[in-house]
Coordinates of C-alpha atoms in Angstrom, one line a residue:
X203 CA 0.0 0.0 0.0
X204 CA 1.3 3.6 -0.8
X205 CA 1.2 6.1 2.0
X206 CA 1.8 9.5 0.9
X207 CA 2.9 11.8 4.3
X208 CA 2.2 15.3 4.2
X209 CA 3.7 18.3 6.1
X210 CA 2.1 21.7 6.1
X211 CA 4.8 24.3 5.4
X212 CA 4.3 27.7 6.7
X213 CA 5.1 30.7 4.5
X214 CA 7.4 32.9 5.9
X215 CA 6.9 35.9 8.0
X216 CA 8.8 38.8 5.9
X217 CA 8.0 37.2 2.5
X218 CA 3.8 37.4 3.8
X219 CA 4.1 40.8 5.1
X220 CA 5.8 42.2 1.6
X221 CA 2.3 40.8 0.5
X222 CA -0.1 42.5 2.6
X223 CA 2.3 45.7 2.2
X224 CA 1.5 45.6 -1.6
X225 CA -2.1 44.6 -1.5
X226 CA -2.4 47.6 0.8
X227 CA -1.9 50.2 -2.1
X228 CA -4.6 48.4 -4.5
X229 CA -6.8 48.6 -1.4
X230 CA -7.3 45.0 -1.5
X231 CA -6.9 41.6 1.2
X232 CA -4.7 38.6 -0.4
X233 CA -5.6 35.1 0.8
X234 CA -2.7 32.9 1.7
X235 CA -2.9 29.4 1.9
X236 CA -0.2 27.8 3.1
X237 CA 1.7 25.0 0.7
X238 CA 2.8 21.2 1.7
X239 CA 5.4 19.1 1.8
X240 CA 4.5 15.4 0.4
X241 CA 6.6 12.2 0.7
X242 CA 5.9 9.0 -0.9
X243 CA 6.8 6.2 2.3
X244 CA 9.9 4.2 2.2
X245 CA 11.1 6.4 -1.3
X246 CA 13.1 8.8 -1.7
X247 CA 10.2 10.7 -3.9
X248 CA 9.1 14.2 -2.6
X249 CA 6.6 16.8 -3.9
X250 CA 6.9 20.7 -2.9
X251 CA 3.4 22.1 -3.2
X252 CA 3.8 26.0 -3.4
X253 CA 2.0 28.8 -1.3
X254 CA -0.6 30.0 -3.2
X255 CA -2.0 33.4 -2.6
X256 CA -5.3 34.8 -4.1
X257 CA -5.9 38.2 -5.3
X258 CA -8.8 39.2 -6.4
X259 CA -9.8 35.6 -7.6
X260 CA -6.3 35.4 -9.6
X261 CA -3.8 32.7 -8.2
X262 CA -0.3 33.2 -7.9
X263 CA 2.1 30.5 -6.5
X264 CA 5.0 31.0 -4.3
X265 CA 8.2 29.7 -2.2
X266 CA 9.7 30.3 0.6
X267 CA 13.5 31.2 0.2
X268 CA 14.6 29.0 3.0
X269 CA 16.3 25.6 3.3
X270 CA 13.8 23.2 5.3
X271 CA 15.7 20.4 6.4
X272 CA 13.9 16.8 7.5

């Protein structure tokens, strides 16, 4: 049987607040969902799933810039 573990990854603190600085000038409230890390058991297979952040119904998906070690 395949398990498949997943890890929520938070998005950082600086990178969510250069956000919600930006959205302030268009006068509008971004919606951040945090990404996931997901492992396939007993592999060595690993999927990144990205931040995504929603503004004004458009998605844009993003990183965070530092190393996460297991």
């Amino acid at each position: 049987m395949v398990r498949v573990i997943t890890q929520e990854i938070e998005i950082e603190e600086s990178l969510k607040k250069k956000i919600e600085f930006i959205c302030s000038f268009c006068n509008t409230t971004p919606i951040i969902e945090n990404g996931s890390l997901r492992t396939i058991e007993r592999t060595n297979l690993a999927y990144v799933e990205p931040h995504r952040i929603i503004i004004k119904g458009i998605n844009f998906l993003a990183f965070n810039y530092k190393l996460v070690y297991m």
